Amino acid sequence: MRTMNNKNSSGTESRKTDARKKNGIKAVKIERSKESRRKFKGRSSIVARISSFYVNMFATWFLVSLAFILFFIVGFNVLRADYETRPYVDELKSDKYSTEELRDYINRLEAVKVTLRDYNNTIIASSLPEYYDLDHYGFISVDAANRRVYFSYPIEIFKDDGIYRINIFYNITFLIAELLVTGAVLIFLFIISVLVIYIRGSYLTRKAFAVIDELIMKANNISSQNLNLRLNVSESSDELVEFALTFNRMMDRIENAYQKQNQFVSDASHELRTPIAIIQGYARMLERWGKDDKEILQEAITAINKEAKAMQDLVEKLLFIARNDKDTLVLVKEKVNMSELMNELVRDTHMLDTRQEITSHIEPGIFVTGDRDRIKQALRIFVDNAIKYTPPDGKITLRLYREEGYAVSVVKDTGMGIPEDALPKIFDRFYRVDDARDREKGGSGLGLAIARIIVLRHGGRIKVASKPGKGSRFSIYWPMEV
């Protein structure tokens, strides 16, 4: 029974734990959903904003224009009415009429609609026969029987027998109808225009920004497997074309860099594979026969040391290039006596066991600003290549001279030369003009790439002239100290 209770308790606890986990996952999903909704609410379509901007701008100017038109219509009618009634109003306000004469004058008046009221507000004279059907609403009077609307304003006049009030009536029925018709037509045109502007504007704006929609779609789909995606600019002819071209150029650079990186990794792996395989081969040979055979033991040790040194050299070159790519390569620049450095390089070259003829022409007193060790490393690479590819009876010449603010180091040989089609590629990483021959000579294809990095880091440049079977000439231009 106790065991059963323990099992039931364990099962209950397990179900509770599962329920808590599910509730926790559900809560996380709900929170993420809320967060995504908040982010979505915070966003707005640029197409909708542009369309709304133009609609709002049109509506504002339309309402201003409508108010101006209505004000013009009302003002014109007011001025016309005042112009037509001004002589009669002046006549009524004059003192040449007695009360009776004024009443007779108003009753006979036809050009202007006027009523005369006494101090009890009783109409005692009128040129408006239908005055008894008028309903007064302040300054507005409505003649329902004749479907007319009048605007009236009072004028007080003083006579010997008391104060009287003259009401001047203006028929504004046509004006109201004109305002209503004009307003209705303008509002109708406004609605149609807004719809056209919004629909057509949204369409044109979305069409204009189609390149951005395409950019979003393709940017979301870009991966290392499809870096060849580009924006279509054949149907665009506005400012966004440059935006699309900039994106395409950026993708070209990314794709080229990625391909170079892949090629770099592939070449590095390939270069490391050979010494590793040799070391593994000698290790197996040692395991089988090296314990008893001293000759095999010594041969294996020598070969392993040689390949390990080659691997170390390759790794150091790869690290140098990687630091340059990451922009962490540090140059300790100082005043460098290039004449002394070139003479030192000539002496070092003579110390090597070479059978080529080494000559030099070094101009004294030439100084540059740079990292002495790196400059010597770059020049050593050019010299080593000259020695490597020049036959024993060949000639290698080292020169140093000034030319237009530059210290020019020249390494010239009479070796095998470089084919013309290979000249643009010789500074590429792992590139070899003759792959099989370079492997025999122990080259990794990184030397000239490293030399070029050093020269460019010092603000210099390299000129190459070569002819197959005749030799090569490398001219390195170092900016001189100012």
XYZ file of N, CA, C and O in Angstrom, residues 27-111:
340
model
N 2.841 30.605 -21.291
C 3.014 31.993 -20.875
C 4.096 32.680 -21.691
O 3.970 33.831 -22.093
N 5.193 31.940 -21.954
C 6.268 32.502 -22.769
C 5.769 32.805 -24.168
O 6.062 33.860 -24.748
N 4.982 31.855 -24.763
C 4.443 32.085 -26.102
C 3.518 33.286 -26.127
O 3.559 34.096 -27.047
N 2.679 33.420 -25.086
C 1.758 34.555 -25.026
C 2.537 35.861 -24.925
O 2.238 36.855 -25.584
N 3.593 35.856 -24.072
C 4.396 37.062 -23.905
C 5.096 37.431 -25.200
O 5.159 38.608 -25.584
N 5.632 36.408 -25.914
C 6.284 36.676 -27.196
C 5.287 37.203 -28.211
O 5.599 38.095 -29.001
N 4.059 36.622 -28.176
C 3.033 37.084 -29.102
C 2.669 38.545 -28.825
O 2.523 39.343 -29.737
N 2.558 38.879 -27.532
C 2.257 40.262 -27.173
C 3.381 41.195 -27.615
O 3.148 42.292 -28.118
N 4.620 40.735 -27.399
C 5.766 41.557 -27.789
C 5.795 41.787 -29.285
O 6.053 42.890 -29.754
N 5.511 40.704 -30.060
C 5.505 40.854 -31.518
C 4.392 41.779 -31.965
O 4.562 42.553 -32.899
N 3.222 41.701 -31.272
C 2.126 42.606 -31.625
C 2.500 44.051 -31.311
O 2.179 44.971 -32.063
N 3.204 44.252 -30.173
C 3.633 45.613 -29.833
C 4.605 46.144 -30.866
O 4.540 47.291 -31.282
N 5.536 45.281 -31.298
C 6.480 45.697 -32.331
C 5.762 46.003 -33.629
O 6.077 46.957 -34.332
N 4.769 45.164 -33.969
C 4.039 45.391 -35.212
C 3.258 46.687 -35.156
O 3.192 47.421 -36.131
N 2.655 46.954 -33.965
C 1.895 48.197 -33.842
C 2.815 49.401 -33.959
O 2.405 50.467 -34.396
N 4.057 49.230 -33.515
C 4.988 50.335 -33.585
C 5.459 50.636 -34.984
O 6.047 51.666 -35.225
N 5.217 49.724 -35.908
C 5.649 49.931 -37.280
C 4.531 50.550 -38.111
O 3.369 50.427 -37.793
N 4.904 51.200 -39.165
C 3.912 51.744 -40.088
C 4.479 51.674 -41.492
O 5.681 51.810 -41.689
N 3.586 51.490 -42.457
C 4.013 51.366 -43.846
C 4.404 52.726 -44.386
O 3.673 53.711 -44.232
N 5.553 52.797 -45.026
C 5.993 54.057 -45.613
C 5.086 54.456 -46.762
O 4.852 55.635 -47.008
N 4.528 53.445 -47.466
C 3.586 53.745 -48.541
C 2.337 54.412 -47.981
O 1.849 55.414 -48.510
N 1.803 53.853 -46.867
C 0.606 54.438 -46.256
C 0.894 55.839 -45.736
O 0.070 56.742 -45.853
N 2.098 56.036 -45.176
C 2.427 57.356 -44.647
C 2.553 58.393 -45.761
O 2.111 59.533 -45.617
N 3.170 58.000 -46.861
C 3.292 58.944 -47.988
C 1.918 59.266 -48.558
O 1.600 60.432 -48.825
N 1.080 58.220 -48.747
C -0.270 58.452 -49.275
C -1.082 59.331 -48.323
O -1.775 60.258 -48.758
N -0.984 59.054 -47.026
C -1.723 59.858 -46.049
C -1.225 61.303 -46.051
O -2.018 62.241 -45.924
N 0.091 61.469 -46.224
C 0.639 62.827 -46.253
C 0.054 63.623 -47.411
O -0.377 64.773 -47.236
N 0.019 63.020 -48.598
C -0.504 63.731 -49.755
C -2.009 63.953 -49.644
O -2.525 64.995 -50.064
N -2.720 62.963 -49.084
C -4.162 63.142 -48.882
C -4.411 64.282 -47.906
O -5.282 65.150 -48.129
N -3.676 64.302 -46.789
C -3.846 65.378 -45.805
C -3.482 66.736 -46.400
O -4.158 67.740 -46.156
N -2.408 66.769 -47.175
C -2.006 68.022 -47.804
C -3.086 68.496 -48.783
O -3.453 69.681 -48.802
N -3.611 67.560 -49.596
C -4.670 67.930 -50.535
C -5.910 68.404 -49.801
O -6.544 69.397 -50.187
N -6.281 67.672 -48.716
C -7.482 68.056 -47.961
C -7.325 69.441 -47.358
O -8.259 70.257 -47.382
N -6.137 69.728 -46.827
C -5.908 71.046 -46.219
C -6.054 72.161 -47.256
O -6.771 73.149 -47.037
N -5.385 71.991 -48.374
C -5.458 73.025 -49.413
C -6.854 73.102 -50.029
O -7.313 74.191 -50.400
N -7.533 71.973 -50.125
C -8.899 72.003 -50.657
C -9.823 72.778 -49.735
O -10.635 73.598 -50.184
N -9.730 72.516 -48.421
C -10.593 73.225 -47.473
C -10.283 74.717 -47.458
O -11.189 75.554 -47.359
N -8.986 75.047 -47.569
C -8.624 76.459 -47.645
C -9.208 77.093 -48.908
O -9.772 78.199 -48.875
N -9.105 76.357 -50.020
C -9.656 76.873 -51.277
C -11.168 76.982 -51.207
O -11.763 77.962 -51.707
N -11.826 75.973 -50.608
C -13.288 76.012 -50.460
C -13.717 77.216 -49.628
O -14.662 77.937 -49.986
N -13.023 77.422 -48.501
C -13.364 78.572 -47.655
C -13.151 79.882 -48.420
O -13.966 80.812 -48.312
N -12.076 79.948 -49.203
C -11.813 81.164 -49.985
C -12.899 81.389 -51.029
O -13.367 82.523 -51.218
N -13.323 80.309 -51.712
C -14.362 80.440 -52.744
C -15.675 80.888 -52.119
O -16.358 81.806 -52.624
N -16.053 80.249 -51.006
C -17.312 80.626 -50.347
C -17.243 82.058 -49.832
O -18.223 82.824 -49.933
N -16.086 82.413 -49.263
C -15.928 83.787 -48.784
C -16.012 84.780 -49.950
O -16.608 85.851 -49.819
N -15.445 84.413 -51.085
C -15.502 85.284 -52.252
C -16.938 85.452 -52.741
O -17.367 86.566 -53.068
N -17.680 84.322 -52.789
C -19.065 84.395 -53.259
C -19.904 85.266 -52.336
O -20.656 86.165 -52.770
N -19.774 85.021 -51.007
C -20.565 85.789 -50.037
C -20.154 87.260 -50.082
O -21.002 88.168 -50.093
N -18.839 87.500 -50.105
C -18.365 88.885 -50.124
C -18.822 89.628 -51.368
O -19.214 90.807 -51.291
N -18.795 88.961 -52.512
C -19.240 89.603 -53.750
C -20.713 89.958 -53.682
O -21.115 91.081 -54.083
N -21.529 89.052 -53.159
C -22.961 89.337 -53.057
C -23.252 90.440 -52.057
O -24.149 91.269 -52.272
N -22.503 90.467 -50.961
C -22.699 91.528 -49.965
C -22.342 92.885 -50.564
O -23.086 93.879 -50.404
N -21.208 92.941 -51.254
C -20.802 94.206 -51.873
C -21.799 94.645 -52.939
O -22.127 95.843 -53.053
N -22.312 93.681 -53.708
C -23.288 94.042 -54.746
C -24.581 94.555 -54.131
O -25.156 95.567 -54.577
N -25.037 93.876 -53.071
C -26.282 94.311 -52.419
C -26.108 95.683 -51.779
O -27.005 96.552 -51.850
N -24.937 95.881 -51.147
C -24.699 97.184 -50.526
C -24.631 98.282 -51.580
O -25.143 99.393 -51.380
N -24.016 97.961 -52.723
C -23.918 98.948 -53.802
C -25.299 99.311 -54.352
O -25.573 100.475 -54.656
N -26.189 98.313 -54.447
C -27.514 98.566 -55.016
C -28.444 99.289 -54.048
O -29.320 100.044 -54.463
N -28.273 99.031 -52.756
C -29.217 99.602 -51.784
C -28.710 100.866 -51.101
O -29.465 101.544 -50.403
N -27.414 101.168 -51.273
C -26.840 102.305 -50.559
C -27.582 103.624 -50.866
O -27.894 104.382 -49.924
N -27.930 103.961 -52.121
C -28.647 105.234 -52.365
C -30.000 105.282 -51.664
O -30.400 106.345 -51.148
N -30.739 104.192 -51.636
C -32.062 104.180 -51.007
C -31.929 104.270 -49.494
O -32.743 104.911 -48.827
N -30.909 103.595 -48.941
C -30.715 103.681 -47.492
C -30.379 105.123 -47.107
O -30.904 105.653 -46.106
N -29.534 105.750 -47.881
C -29.205 107.154 -47.586
C -30.442 108.033 -47.708
O -30.625 108.996 -46.933
N -31.303 107.740 -48.681
C -32.539 108.508 -48.856
C -33.456 108.342 -47.657
O -34.057 109.320 -47.172
N -33.556 107.087 -47.154
C -34.438 106.815 -46.012
C -33.917 107.460 -44.736
O -34.698 107.842 -43.858
N -32.629 107.555 -44.609
C -32.030 108.110 -43.391
C -31.995 109.643 -43.417
O -31.671 110.270 -42.408
N -32.323 110.222 -44.558
C -32.263 111.692 -44.627
C -33.432 112.308 -43.843
O -34.431 111.645 -43.548
N -33.350 113.586 -43.553
C -34.358 114.284 -42.748
C -35.387 115.026 -43.594
O -36.179 115.819 -43.075
N -35.380 114.800 -44.895
C -36.285 115.571 -45.743
C -37.710 115.020 -45.747
O -38.611 115.643 -46.305
N -37.903 113.832 -45.173
C -39.251 113.244 -45.130
C -39.785 113.308 -43.713
O -39.073 113.004 -42.746
N -41.101 113.692 -43.639
C -41.804 113.568 -42.366
C -42.236 112.117 -42.209
O -42.026 111.294 -43.095
N -42.834 111.808 -41.105
C -43.219 110.406 -40.852
C -44.219 109.935 -41.893
O -44.094 108.834 -42.449
N -45.208 110.732 -42.202
C -46.203 110.335 -43.188
C -45.578 110.215 -44.567
O -45.868 109.287 -45.326
N -44.759 111.187 -44.922
C -44.101 111.113 -46.226
C -43.184 109.893 -46.339
O -43.088 109.257 -47.394
N -42.541 109.557 -45.204
C -41.659 108.381 -45.201
C -42.469 107.101 -45.389
O -42.058 106.194 -46.126
N -43.661 107.071 -44.766
C -44.510 105.885 -44.922
C -44.958 105.744 -46.375
O -44.928 104.661 -46.946
N -45.386 106.862 -46.964
C -45.823 106.795 -48.367
C -44.666 106.391 -49.291
O -44.840 105.605 -50.230
N -43.490 106.944 -48.987
C -42.318 106.617 -49.827
C -41.964 105.124 -49.756
O -41.699 104.471 -50.785
N -42.031 104.578 -48.535
C -41.686 103.150 -48.365
C -42.744 102.273 -49.020
O -42.415 101.266 -49.678
N -44.021 102.621 -48.895
C -45.083 101.784 -49.486
C -44.985 101.767 -51.008
O -45.387 100.779 -51.646
N -44.475 102.851 -51.610
C -44.369 102.893 -53.064
C -43.025 102.310 -53.570
O -42.860 102.094 -54.759
N -42.105 102.093 -52.652
C -40.758 101.665 -53.047
C -40.799 100.231 -53.568
O -41.385 99.341 -52.938
N -40.191 99.994 -54.706
C -40.163 98.659 -55.294
C -38.740 98.091 -55.456
O -38.551 96.892 -55.467
N -37.779 98.954 -55.555
C -36.418 98.489 -55.827
C -35.789 97.829 -54.606
O -34.907 96.967 -54.736
